[in-house]
Coordinates of C-alpha atoms in Angstrom, one line a residue:
X1 CA 13.7 -36.5 21.8
X2 CA 16.0 -35.7 24.7
X3 CA 18.9 -36.0 22.4
X4 CA 17.3 -33.5 19.9
X5 CA 16.5 -31.0 22.6
X6 CA 20.0 -31.1 24.1
X7 CA 21.5 -30.6 20.6
X8 CA 19.1 -27.8 19.9
X9 CA 20.2 -25.7 22.8
X10 CA 23.9 -25.9 21.8
X11 CA 25.0 -22.7 20.1
X12 CA 28.1 -22.0 18.1
X13 CA 29.5 -18.5 18.3
X14 CA 31.4 -17.6 15.2
X15 CA 31.6 -13.8 15.5
X16 CA 31.3 -11.6 18.6
X17 CA 33.1 -8.4 19.5
X18 CA 32.1 -7.6 23.0
X19 CA 28.4 -7.2 22.0
X20 CA 26.6 -6.7 25.3
X21 CA 23.3 -8.0 23.9
X22 CA 24.7 -11.5 23.1
X23 CA 23.7 -13.3 26.3
X24 CA 20.2 -12.0 26.2
X25 CA 19.7 -12.9 22.5
X26 CA 21.1 -16.4 23.3
X27 CA 18.7 -16.8 26.1
X28 CA 15.7 -15.7 24.0
X29 CA 16.4 -18.0 21.1
X30 CA 17.4 -21.0 23.3
X31 CA 14.1 -20.6 25.2
X32 CA 12.2 -20.5 21.9
X33 CA 14.0 -23.7 20.8
X34 CA 13.1 -25.4 24.0
X35 CA 9.5 -24.4 23.6
X36 CA 9.5 -26.0 20.1
X37 CA 8.9 -22.7 18.3
X38 CA 11.8 -23.4 15.9
X39 CA 14.5 -26.0 15.4
X40 CA 17.3 -23.5 15.1
X41 CA 18.3 -20.1 13.9
X42 CA 21.1 -17.8 12.7
X43 CA 21.3 -14.3 14.1
X44 CA 23.5 -11.5 12.7
X45 CA 23.6 -8.0 14.1
X46 CA 25.5 -5.2 12.3
X47 CA 26.3 -1.8 13.7
X48 CA 28.3 1.2 12.5
X49 CA 29.7 -0.6 9.5
X50 CA 30.7 -3.9 11.0
X51 CA 29.2 -7.2 12.1
X52 CA 29.0 -7.2 15.9
X53 CA 27.3 -10.5 16.5
X54 CA 26.9 -13.6 14.4
X55 CA 25.8 -16.9 15.8
X56 CA 24.1 -20.2 14.9
X57 CA 21.7 -21.9 17.3
X58 CA 20.2 -25.4 17.5
X59 CA 19.5 -27.6 14.5
X60 CA 19.2 -26.9 10.8
X61 CA 17.2 -30.1 10.2
X62 CA 15.1 -32.4 12.4
X63 CA 14.1 -35.0 9.9
X64 CA 15.0 -37.3 8.3
X65 CA 18.0 -36.9 10.7
X66 CA 19.3 -34.1 13.0
X67 CA 21.8 -31.6 11.5
X68 CA 23.4 -28.8 13.4
X69 CA 22.7 -25.2 12.4
X70 CA 25.7 -23.3 10.9
X71 CA 26.1 -19.6 10.2
X72 CA 26.5 -20.3 6.5
X73 CA 23.1 -22.1 6.3
X74 CA 21.1 -21.1 3.3
X75 CA 17.5 -20.2 4.0
X76 CA 14.3 -20.0 2.0
X77 CA 13.7 -16.3 2.4
X78 CA 10.0 -16.4 1.7
X79 CA 8.6 -12.9 1.6
X80 CA 12.0 -11.3 2.0
X81 CA 11.9 -11.9 -1.7
X82 CA 9.6 -9.0 -2.0
X83 CA 12.2 -6.4 -0.9
X84 CA 15.5 -8.1 -1.5
X85 CA 14.8 -9.1 -5.1
X86 CA 11.6 -7.5 -6.5
X87 CA 11.7 -4.1 -4.8
X88 CA 15.4 -3.7 -5.4
X89 CA 15.1 -4.7 -9.1
X90 CA 12.4 -2.1 -9.5
X91 CA 14.5 0.5 -7.8
X92 CA 17.0 0.1 -10.6
X93 CA 14.3 0.4 -13.2
X94 CA 12.8 3.4 -11.4
X95 CA 16.1 5.2 -11.7
X96 CA 16.1 4.6 -15.4
X97 CA 12.7 6.3 -15.7
X98 CA 11.0 3.1 -16.8
X99 CA 7.8 3.8 -14.7
X100 CA 6.2 6.2 -12.4
X101 CA 4.6 5.2 -9.1
X102 CA 1.2 6.6 -9.9
X103 CA 1.0 4.8 -13.2
X104 CA -1.7 2.3 -13.5
X105 CA -0.9 -1.4 -13.6
X106 CA -2.8 -1.6 -16.9
X107 CA -0.3 0.8 -18.5
X108 CA 2.2 -2.1 -18.4
X109 CA 0.1 -5.2 -18.0
X110 CA -3.0 -4.5 -20.2
X111 CA -4.3 -8.0 -19.4
X112 CA -4.8 -7.0 -15.7
X113 CA -8.5 -6.9 -14.8
X114 CA -9.4 -6.9 -18.5
X115 CA -7.6 -3.6 -19.0
X116 CA -10.0 -1.7 -16.7
X117 CA -8.5 -0.9 -13.2
X118 CA -7.5 2.2 -11.3
X119 CA -4.9 0.2 -9.2
X120 CA -1.5 2.0 -9.4
X121 CA 2.0 0.6 -9.0
X122 CA 2.2 2.5 -5.7
X123 CA -0.9 0.6 -4.5
X124 CA 0.9 -2.6 -5.3
X125 CA 4.1 -1.6 -3.5
X126 CA 2.2 -0.5 -0.3
X127 CA -0.4 -3.3 -0.3
X128 CA -3.3 -0.8 -0.7
X129 CA -4.5 -2.3 -4.0
X130 CA -7.6 -3.9 -2.6
X131 CA -6.5 -7.3 -4.1
X132 CA -6.9 -10.5 -2.2
X133 CA -4.0 -12.0 -0.1
X134 CA -3.3 -14.7 -2.7
X135 CA -4.6 -16.5 -5.8
X136 CA -6.6 -19.6 -5.5
X137 CA -4.5 -22.7 -4.9
X138 CA -7.2 -25.5 -5.2
X139 CA -7.5 -27.4 -7.4
X140 CA -3.7 -27.4 -7.8
X141 CA -2.3 -25.9 -10.9
X142 CA 1.2 -25.4 -12.4
X143 CA 3.0 -23.0 -14.6
X144 CA 4.2 -19.4 -14.5
X145 CA 1.7 -18.3 -17.0
X146 CA -1.2 -19.9 -15.1
X147 CA -0.1 -18.1 -11.9
X148 CA 0.2 -14.8 -13.7
X149 CA -3.2 -15.3 -15.3
X150 CA -4.7 -15.9 -11.9
X151 CA -3.1 -12.7 -10.6
X152 CA -4.4 -10.7 -13.6
X153 CA -8.0 -12.0 -13.1
X154 CA -8.5 -12.3 -9.4
X155 CA -11.2 -9.7 -8.6
X156 CA -10.3 -7.0 -6.0
X157 CA -12.0 -7.3 -2.7
X158 CA -12.3 -3.6 -2.4
X159 CA -11.2 -0.3 -4.1
X160 CA -7.6 0.8 -4.2
X161 CA -6.2 3.2 -1.6
X162 CA -8.7 2.4 1.1
X163 CA -7.5 -0.5 3.2
X164 CA -4.2 -2.2 3.9
X165 CA -4.4 -5.9 2.8
X166 CA -1.1 -7.6 2.6
X167 CA -1.2 -9.4 -0.7
X168 CA 1.2 -11.7 -2.5
X169 CA -0.7 -10.9 -5.7
X170 CA 0.7 -7.4 -5.5
X171 CA 4.3 -8.6 -5.8
X172 CA 3.5 -11.3 -8.3
X173 CA 2.4 -8.4 -10.5
X174 CA 5.5 -6.4 -9.6
X175 CA 7.7 -9.3 -10.4
X176 CA 6.2 -9.5 -13.8
X177 CA 6.7 -5.8 -14.2
X178 CA 10.4 -6.3 -13.8
X179 CA 10.2 -8.9 -16.7
X180 CA 8.2 -6.6 -19.0
X181 CA 10.3 -3.5 -18.4
X182 CA 13.7 -5.2 -18.6
X183 CA 13.1 -8.1 -20.9
X184 CA 14.7 -10.4 -18.3
X185 CA 13.0 -12.8 -15.8
X186 CA 13.1 -11.5 -12.3
X187 CA 15.7 -14.0 -11.1
X188 CA 18.1 -13.1 -13.9
X189 CA 17.6 -9.4 -13.6
X190 CA 18.1 -9.3 -9.8
X191 CA 21.2 -11.5 -10.0
X192 CA 22.8 -9.3 -12.7
X193 CA 21.9 -5.9 -11.4
X194 CA 21.7 -6.4 -7.6
X195 CA 23.2 -9.6 -6.2
X196 CA 26.4 -9.9 -8.1
X197 CA 27.3 -6.1 -7.9
X198 CA 26.9 -6.5 -4.1
X199 CA 28.9 -9.7 -3.8
X200 CA 25.9 -11.7 -2.8
X201 CA 27.2 -14.9 -4.2
X202 CA 24.9 -17.2 -2.2
X203 CA 21.7 -15.5 -3.0
X204 CA 19.5 -16.9 -5.8
X205 CA 16.2 -18.3 -7.0
X206 CA 16.2 -22.0 -7.9
X207 CA 19.4 -23.0 -5.9
X208 CA 21.7 -25.5 -7.5
X209 CA 21.8 -29.1 -6.2
X210 CA 25.3 -28.5 -4.8
X211 CA 23.8 -26.1 -2.3
X212 CA 21.2 -28.5 -0.9
X213 CA 23.4 -29.8 2.0
X214 CA 23.5 -26.3 3.5
X215 CA 19.9 -25.4 2.8
X216 CA 17.6 -25.4 5.8
X217 CA 14.6 -27.6 5.0
X218 CA 11.1 -26.3 5.5
X219 CA 7.7 -28.1 5.6
X220 CA 6.5 -31.4 4.5
X221 CA 3.9 -30.7 1.7
X222 CA 1.9 -33.6 3.1
X223 CA 2.5 -36.1 6.0
X224 CA 3.9 -38.8 3.6
X225 CA 6.4 -36.5 1.8
X226 CA 9.9 -35.5 2.9
X227 CA 10.5 -31.8 3.8
X228 CA 11.1 -29.3 1.1
X229 CA 14.8 -28.6 0.6
X230 CA 16.0 -26.3 -2.0
X231 CA 12.4 -26.0 -3.3
X232 CA 10.5 -22.9 -2.4
X233 CA 8.1 -23.4 0.5
X234 CA 5.4 -20.9 -0.7
X235 CA 2.9 -23.0 -2.7
X236 CA 2.0 -20.2 -5.2
X237 CA 5.7 -19.6 -6.0
X238 CA 6.3 -23.4 -6.2
X239 CA 3.4 -23.8 -8.6
X240 CA 4.8 -21.0 -10.7
X241 CA 8.1 -22.8 -11.1
X242 CA 10.1 -21.4 -8.2
X243 CA 10.5 -17.8 -9.4
X244 CA 7.9 -15.2 -8.4
X245 CA 7.9 -11.6 -7.2
X246 CA 6.6 -12.5 -3.7
X247 CA 8.7 -15.6 -2.8
X248 CA 11.3 -18.0 -4.1
X249 CA 14.6 -16.4 -3.0
X250 CA 17.3 -18.3 -1.1
X251 CA 20.1 -16.6 0.8
X252 CA 22.4 -16.6 3.8
X253 CA 22.7 -14.2 6.8
X254 CA 26.1 -13.0 5.5
X255 CA 24.7 -12.1 2.0
X256 CA 21.6 -10.3 3.6
X257 CA 24.1 -8.4 5.8
X258 CA 25.8 -7.0 2.7
X259 CA 22.4 -5.9 1.4
X260 CA 21.4 -4.3 4.7
X261 CA 24.8 -2.4 4.9
X262 CA 24.3 -1.2 1.4
X263 CA 20.9 0.3 2.3
X264 CA 22.3 1.9 5.4
X265 CA 25.1 3.4 3.3
X266 CA 22.5 4.9 0.9
X267 CA 23.0 2.5 -2.0
X268 CA 26.8 1.9 -1.9
X269 CA 28.9 -1.0 -0.6
X270 CA 32.7 -1.5 -0.9
X271 CA 33.0 1.3 -3.3
X272 CA 30.3 -0.1 -5.7
X273 CA 27.2 2.1 -6.1
X274 CA 24.1 0.1 -6.8
X275 CA 21.5 2.7 -6.1
X276 CA 21.3 6.5 -6.0
X277 CA 20.9 7.8 -2.4
X278 CA 17.7 9.6 -3.4
X279 CA 16.2 6.3 -4.6
X280 CA 17.0 4.5 -1.3
X281 CA 15.3 7.4 0.5
X282 CA 12.3 7.3 -1.8
X283 CA 11.6 3.6 -1.4
X284 CA 12.1 3.5 2.4
X285 CA 10.1 6.6 3.4
X286 CA 6.3 6.3 4.2
X287 CA 4.3 6.0 1.0
X288 CA 0.9 4.8 2.3
X289 CA -2.1 7.1 2.3
X290 CA -1.6 9.7 5.1
X291 CA -3.6 9.3 8.3
X292 CA -3.6 5.6 7.9
X293 CA -2.7 3.4 10.9
X294 CA -0.2 1.5 8.7
X295 CA 3.1 2.9 7.5
X296 CA 4.8 1.2 4.6
X297 CA 7.4 2.3 2.2
X298 CA 7.7 1.0 -1.3
X299 CA 7.9 -2.7 -0.5
X300 CA 9.4 -2.1 2.8
X301 CA 7.5 -2.3 6.1
X302 CA 7.9 0.6 8.6
X303 CA 5.1 0.4 11.1
X304 CA 2.3 -2.2 10.6
X305 CA 0.9 -5.4 12.1
X306 CA 3.7 -7.2 10.3
X307 CA 6.6 -5.2 11.7
X308 CA 7.2 -7.1 14.9
X309 CA 10.8 -7.5 14.0
X310 CA 11.3 -3.7 14.6
X311 CA 11.1 -4.5 18.3
X312 CA 10.3 -1.8 21.0
X313 CA 13.2 0.6 20.5
X314 CA 14.1 1.0 16.8
X315 CA 12.4 4.2 15.8
X316 CA 9.8 5.0 13.1
X317 CA 11.9 5.7 10.1
X318 CA 13.7 2.3 10.3
X319 CA 12.4 -0.4 7.9
X320 CA 12.4 -4.1 7.3
X321 CA 10.4 -7.2 6.3
X322 CA 9.5 -10.7 7.4
X323 CA 9.1 -14.0 5.7
X324 CA 6.6 -16.8 6.5
X325 CA 9.3 -19.5 6.9
X326 CA 10.8 -17.6 9.9
X327 CA 13.1 -15.1 8.2
X328 CA 13.3 -11.3 9.0
X329 CA 15.5 -8.3 8.4
X330 CA 15.3 -4.9 10.1
X331 CA 17.4 -1.9 9.1
X332 CA 17.8 1.4 11.0
X333 CA 19.8 4.0 9.0
X334 CA 19.7 6.5 11.9
X335 CA 21.8 4.3 14.2
X336 CA 23.5 2.4 11.4
X337 CA 22.2 -0.9 12.7
X338 CA 20.6 -4.0 11.2
X339 CA 19.3 -7.2 12.7
X340 CA 18.9 -10.4 10.7
X341 CA 17.1 -13.4 12.2
X342 CA 16.9 -16.5 9.9
X343 CA 15.0 -19.5 11.0
X344 CA 13.0 -22.4 9.5
X345 CA 10.2 -22.4 12.0
X346 CA 8.0 -24.3 9.5
X347 CA 10.2 -27.4 9.7
X348 CA 9.2 -30.1 9.6
X349 CA 5.7 -28.8 10.2
X350 CA 4.2 -25.4 10.8
X351 CA 4.4 -23.8 14.2
X352 CA 3.1 -20.6 15.8
X353 CA 4.5 -17.4 14.4
X354 CA 7.8 -16.0 15.6
X355 CA 6.4 -12.6 16.4
X356 CA 7.4 -12.6 20.1
X357 CA 10.9 -13.8 19.3
X358 CA 11.5 -11.3 16.5
X359 CA 10.4 -8.5 18.8
X360 CA 12.7 -9.6 21.6
X361 CA 15.8 -10.0 19.5
X362 CA 15.3 -6.6 17.9
X363 CA 14.7 -4.9 21.2
X364 CA 17.8 -6.5 22.8
X365 CA 20.0 -5.5 19.8
X366 CA 18.7 -2.0 19.8
X367 CA 19.4 -1.6 23.5
X368 CA 22.8 -3.1 23.2
X369 CA 23.9 -0.4 20.6
X370 CA 22.5 2.3 22.9
X371 CA 19.6 3.7 20.9
X372 CA 16.6 4.0 23.1
X373 CA 15.2 6.8 20.9
X374 CA 12.1 8.6 22.3
X375 CA 11.6 11.4 19.8
X376 CA 12.1 11.0 16.1
X377 CA 11.3 13.5 13.5
X378 CA 10.7 12.5 9.9
X379 CA 10.2 15.0 7.1
X380 CA 6.5 15.7 6.8
X381 CA 5.6 13.8 9.9
X382 CA 4.5 14.8 13.4
X383 CA 4.3 12.1 16.0
X384 CA 2.5 13.1 19.2
X385 CA 2.4 10.6 22.1
X386 CA -1.0 10.6 23.8
X387 CA -3.0 8.4 26.1
X388 CA -4.7 7.0 23.0
X389 CA -1.4 6.0 21.3
X390 CA 0.5 7.7 18.5
X391 CA -1.3 10.2 16.3
X392 CA 0.3 10.8 12.9
X393 CA -0.5 13.7 10.6
X394 CA 1.1 14.4 7.3
X395 CA 0.8 17.0 4.6
X396 CA 1.5 15.6 1.2
X397 CA 2.6 17.8 -1.6
X398 CA 0.1 16.3 -3.9
X399 CA -1.0 17.4 -7.4
X400 CA -4.7 16.4 -7.0
X401 CA -6.9 17.2 -9.9
X402 CA -10.6 17.5 -9.3
X403 CA -13.2 16.2 -11.7
X404 CA -13.4 19.7 -13.1
X405 CA -9.6 19.7 -13.7
X406 CA -9.9 16.4 -15.4
X407 CA -12.6 17.7 -17.7
X408 CA -10.5 20.7 -18.5
X409 CA -7.7 18.4 -19.6
X410 CA -10.2 16.5 -21.7
X411 CA -11.5 19.7 -23.2
X412 CA -14.9 18.7 -21.8
X413 CA -15.3 15.9 -24.4
X414 CA -17.8 13.9 -22.2
X415 CA -20.2 16.9 -22.4
X416 CA -19.7 17.7 -26.1
X417 CA -22.9 18.4 -27.9
X418 CA -25.0 18.6 -24.7
X419 CA -27.0 21.4 -23.4
X420 CA -26.0 21.5 -19.8
X421 CA -27.6 22.6 -16.6
X422 CA -24.9 23.2 -14.0
X423 CA -25.5 22.9 -10.3
X424 CA -22.7 24.9 -8.6
X425 CA -21.6 27.7 -6.4
X426 CA -18.4 29.7 -5.6
X427 CA -16.5 26.4 -4.9
X428 CA -16.8 25.3 -8.5
X429 CA -13.4 26.4 -9.6
X430 CA -10.3 24.7 -11.1
X431 CA -6.8 24.7 -9.8
X432 CA -6.2 28.1 -11.3
X433 CA -9.3 29.6 -9.7
X434 CA -11.3 29.7 -12.9
X435 CA -15.1 29.2 -12.7
X436 CA -16.5 26.0 -14.2
X437 CA -19.3 27.8 -16.1
X438 CA -16.7 30.1 -17.8
X439 CA -14.5 27.1 -18.7
X440 CA -17.4 25.2 -20.1
X441 CA -18.5 28.1 -22.3
X442 CA -15.0 28.7 -23.5
X443 CA -14.8 25.1 -24.5
X444 CA -18.0 25.4 -26.6
X445 CA -20.3 23.7 -24.1
X446 CA -23.8 25.2 -24.0
X447 CA -24.7 26.0 -20.4
X448 CA -28.4 26.8 -20.5
X449 CA -28.9 27.3 -16.8
X450 CA -27.2 27.4 -13.4
X451 CA -28.7 25.9 -10.3
X452 CA -27.6 27.4 -6.9
X453 CA -27.7 25.6 -3.5
X454 CA -27.9 27.1 -0.1
X455 CA -26.0 30.5 0.2
X456 CA -26.4 31.1 -3.6
X457 CA -24.0 30.9 -6.4
X458 CA -21.6 33.4 -4.8
X459 CA -21.9 31.7 -1.4
X460 CA -22.7 35.0 0.4
X461 CA -26.4 34.6 1.2
X462 CA -27.1 33.5 4.7
X463 CA -30.9 33.4 4.5
X464 CA -33.7 31.3 3.2
X465 CA -36.0 32.0 0.3
X466 CA -33.3 32.8 -2.3
X467 CA -34.9 33.9 -5.6
X468 CA -33.9 33.1 -9.1
X469 CA -31.5 35.5 -10.8
X470 CA -29.0 35.9 -13.6
X471 CA -25.2 35.3 -13.4
X472 CA -23.8 38.7 -14.2
X473 CA -20.5 37.4 -15.6
X474 CA -21.9 34.8 -18.0
X475 CA -25.5 36.0 -18.5
X476 CA -26.8 32.5 -17.7
X477 CA -30.1 32.1 -15.9
X478 CA -29.8 31.0 -12.2
X479 CA -32.5 28.8 -10.7
X480 CA -32.5 28.8 -6.9
X481 CA -32.7 25.4 -5.2
X482 CA -32.9 27.2 -1.8
X483 CA -36.0 29.2 -2.3
X484 CA -39.5 28.1 -3.4
X485 CA -38.1 24.6 -4.1
X486 CA -35.1 22.5 -3.2
X487 CA -35.4 20.4 -6.4
X488 CA -35.1 21.2 -10.1
X489 CA -38.6 21.2 -11.6
X490 CA -39.6 19.9 -15.0
X491 CA -40.0 23.5 -16.1
X492 CA -36.4 24.3 -15.0
X493 CA -35.1 21.2 -16.9
X494 CA -36.9 22.0 -20.2
X495 CA -34.4 22.0 -23.0
X496 CA -31.6 20.6 -20.9
X497 CA -29.8 17.4 -22.0
X498 CA -27.7 16.8 -18.9
X499 CA -27.3 18.0 -15.3
X500 CA -23.8 18.5 -14.0
X501 CA -23.1 18.8 -10.3
X502 CA -19.8 20.5 -9.2
X503 CA -19.7 21.7 -5.6
X504 CA -17.0 21.2 -2.9
X505 CA -18.4 19.5 0.2
X506 CA -17.0 19.5 3.7
X507 CA -17.3 15.8 4.6
X508 CA -20.2 15.7 7.1
X509 CA -23.7 14.6 6.4
X510 CA -25.6 17.7 7.7
X511 CA -24.4 20.1 5.0
X512 CA -27.2 20.7 2.5
X513 CA -25.0 20.3 -0.5
X514 CA -25.2 16.5 -0.3
X515 CA -29.0 16.6 -0.2
X516 CA -29.1 19.1 -3.1
X517 CA -27.0 16.7 -5.1
X518 CA -29.3 13.8 -4.3
X519 CA -32.5 15.7 -5.0
X520 CA -31.2 16.9 -8.3
X521 CA -30.2 13.3 -9.2
X522 CA -33.8 12.2 -8.5
X523 CA -35.1 15.0 -10.8
X524 CA -32.6 13.9 -13.5
X525 CA -33.8 10.3 -13.2
X526 CA -37.4 11.4 -13.5
X527 CA -36.6 13.6 -16.5
X528 CA -34.6 10.8 -18.2
X529 CA -31.5 12.9 -18.6
X530 CA -27.9 11.9 -17.6
X531 CA -26.4 13.2 -14.4
X532 CA -22.7 14.0 -14.0
X533 CA -20.9 14.5 -10.7
X534 CA -17.5 16.2 -10.9
X535 CA -15.7 14.6 -7.9
X536 CA -13.8 16.7 -5.4
X537 CA -11.8 15.7 -2.3
X538 CA -13.3 15.1 1.1
X539 CA -11.4 17.9 2.8
X540 CA -11.2 16.2 6.1
X541 CA -9.9 12.9 4.6
X542 CA -11.4 9.7 3.4
X543 CA -10.1 7.4 6.1
X544 CA -11.8 8.2 9.4
X545 CA -15.5 7.5 9.9
X546 CA -16.9 9.0 13.1
X547 CA -19.9 10.2 14.9
X548 CA -23.5 8.8 15.4
X549 CA -25.5 7.4 12.6
X550 CA -28.4 9.4 11.2
X551 CA -31.7 7.7 12.1
X552 CA -33.9 7.1 9.0
X553 CA -36.8 8.7 10.8
X554 CA -34.8 12.0 11.0
X555 CA -33.9 12.3 7.3
X556 CA -34.4 15.8 6.1
X557 CA -32.7 18.5 4.0
X558 CA -29.8 18.5 6.4
X559 CA -29.6 14.7 6.4
X560 CA -30.5 12.9 3.2
X561 CA -29.5 9.3 3.9
X562 CA -30.4 7.4 7.1
X563 CA -27.5 5.2 8.3
X564 CA -24.8 7.7 7.3
X565 CA -22.5 8.8 10.2
X566 CA -21.8 12.5 10.8
X567 CA -18.2 12.1 9.4
X568 CA -18.7 9.7 6.5
X569 CA -15.2 9.7 4.9
X570 CA -16.7 9.8 1.3
X571 CA -16.4 12.1 -1.6
X572 CA -19.4 13.6 -3.4
X573 CA -18.9 11.1 -6.3
X574 CA -18.9 8.2 -3.9
X575 CA -22.0 9.5 -2.1
X576 CA -23.8 9.9 -5.5
X577 CA -23.1 6.3 -6.3
X578 CA -24.2 5.2 -2.8
X579 CA -27.5 7.2 -3.0
X580 CA -28.2 6.1 -6.5
X581 CA -27.7 2.4 -5.7
X582 CA -29.2 2.2 -2.2
X583 CA -32.2 4.5 -2.9
X584 CA -32.7 2.9 -6.3
X585 CA -32.9 6.3 -7.9
X586 CA -32.2 4.9 -11.3
X587 CA -30.2 7.9 -12.5
X588 CA -27.9 7.6 -15.5
X589 CA -25.0 8.6 -13.3
X590 CA -21.4 9.4 -14.4
X591 CA -18.8 10.4 -11.9
X592 CA -15.8 12.2 -13.3
X593 CA -13.1 10.9 -11.0
X594 CA -10.2 12.8 -9.5
X595 CA -6.6 12.2 -10.2
X596 CA -3.9 11.8 -7.5
X597 CA -6.1 12.1 -4.4
X598 CA -5.3 9.7 -1.6
X599 CA -7.9 8.9 1.0
X600 CA -5.7 10.2 3.8
X601 CA -5.2 13.6 2.2
X602 CA -6.4 16.7 4.0
X603 CA -7.5 19.4 1.7
X604 CA -6.9 22.8 3.3

């Protein structure tokens, strides 16, 4: 063991040009080796178009016999596959107009979730799909098709766009998307369109046998087996035959440096343009729902619990990724700097994560190139340092369609042939400012009655006891739900086939509109008529949940549901589903969903 340790702390410097951070990086890695956090590593730092530090440390292999680490060691990249192979392949296909980010997965993979899912490609790229971290691995299985089938059928743990859950399933699906759009397996497409144009000659899936002596071995699958060498460490990718969208790529520090320099140079390297600069910018800017504590690009990590390899000094706006085996890349276009740390910390057995080491190396490198950046401005972002941390706000130029806008596009087909009672007020307008009742009548829908909430149909009455009236523009009878009664009565519902609710709420439980919606749903259930809610944005966002919970004993017209916090983060459609289920109302409820609304959006 003493022999191994003494060999482990030996380092071979193969490239250094007065890089002031070298001694500190050496010390950090050598300490980690002595602490048995990793057997060895390769570090490569690039700055301003050239490699400024390139060094190998310790041992490449511990068993069955010691081998020294060399700078040309080939590593199992693990999850770097997601960005180096899968994301970059999809960048090429995106430039060709083969897909849109807000397209549903089922548009391209109809087998996914039985063809019924709202998960978009953007959700996959950013890990906001709601899918589980991985497919089941026991009992063991084999075959690419089996792995894909498991990815298609694994039930989501939650709805898309709500919570960041890092998931290999997302990139298994994106890897298959490359196959379906291009007609080539991911490994072949990435090699032809990305690796070879960039001169990455030692980057591949399924490395040939001639490479094995230079490949850093990883873990022993079981205590009686030799370490994996030239075979992907990730069990899912291994079961799938070694090629998957989330893992399976092997590469060297030098090849990854070529890729990183290309990204810094906006898609070009050595006179070869691989990507359009706009594509590089699109995929590396924040794409997660605004007001989320996690910032991710398309595939790329920006600021999340997984971005330890950004260190303490690289600014928001830089990007990178890590791999489970001990690999990481971080790229900062603003200072033209990248840091590559490649290790096989899972050899011969798993060890604690390299989070502290990655952060130290990146911080040292950033300081050495003189970029202690304090204030960074990104387009669309404000970052304000406060005692509570960093607060981020964003305004997204979205094209959100409300449930009403969706029905307009559908020519109100779901309501065709029904005599409708419409619960609405002055907020029931489409993107062009047209009233819902007028649009319905123009589409041939029979609107037999309007039902007005507090403040009346026009929203101008600030008093109780509002009387029934007639809408002057349409001539439709208006029943007040803020007068003699707060609920539609059987007499009011006579001759009506369906109730439709379309009111913009403000996102807090004490507005009476939410209670009006619930009371009307109860009335529809008793009358045995269907109830439709045209969903609209929560104007103060669907991420934050704040304030005290309503006590059940204090339920009233200004607080329908006990247990709901003041700021609930839900839309009216979501509240309707909650009320119907938890209160066992039994309504035949249909929510007409919005399009292109993200939970972090603020609706001014």
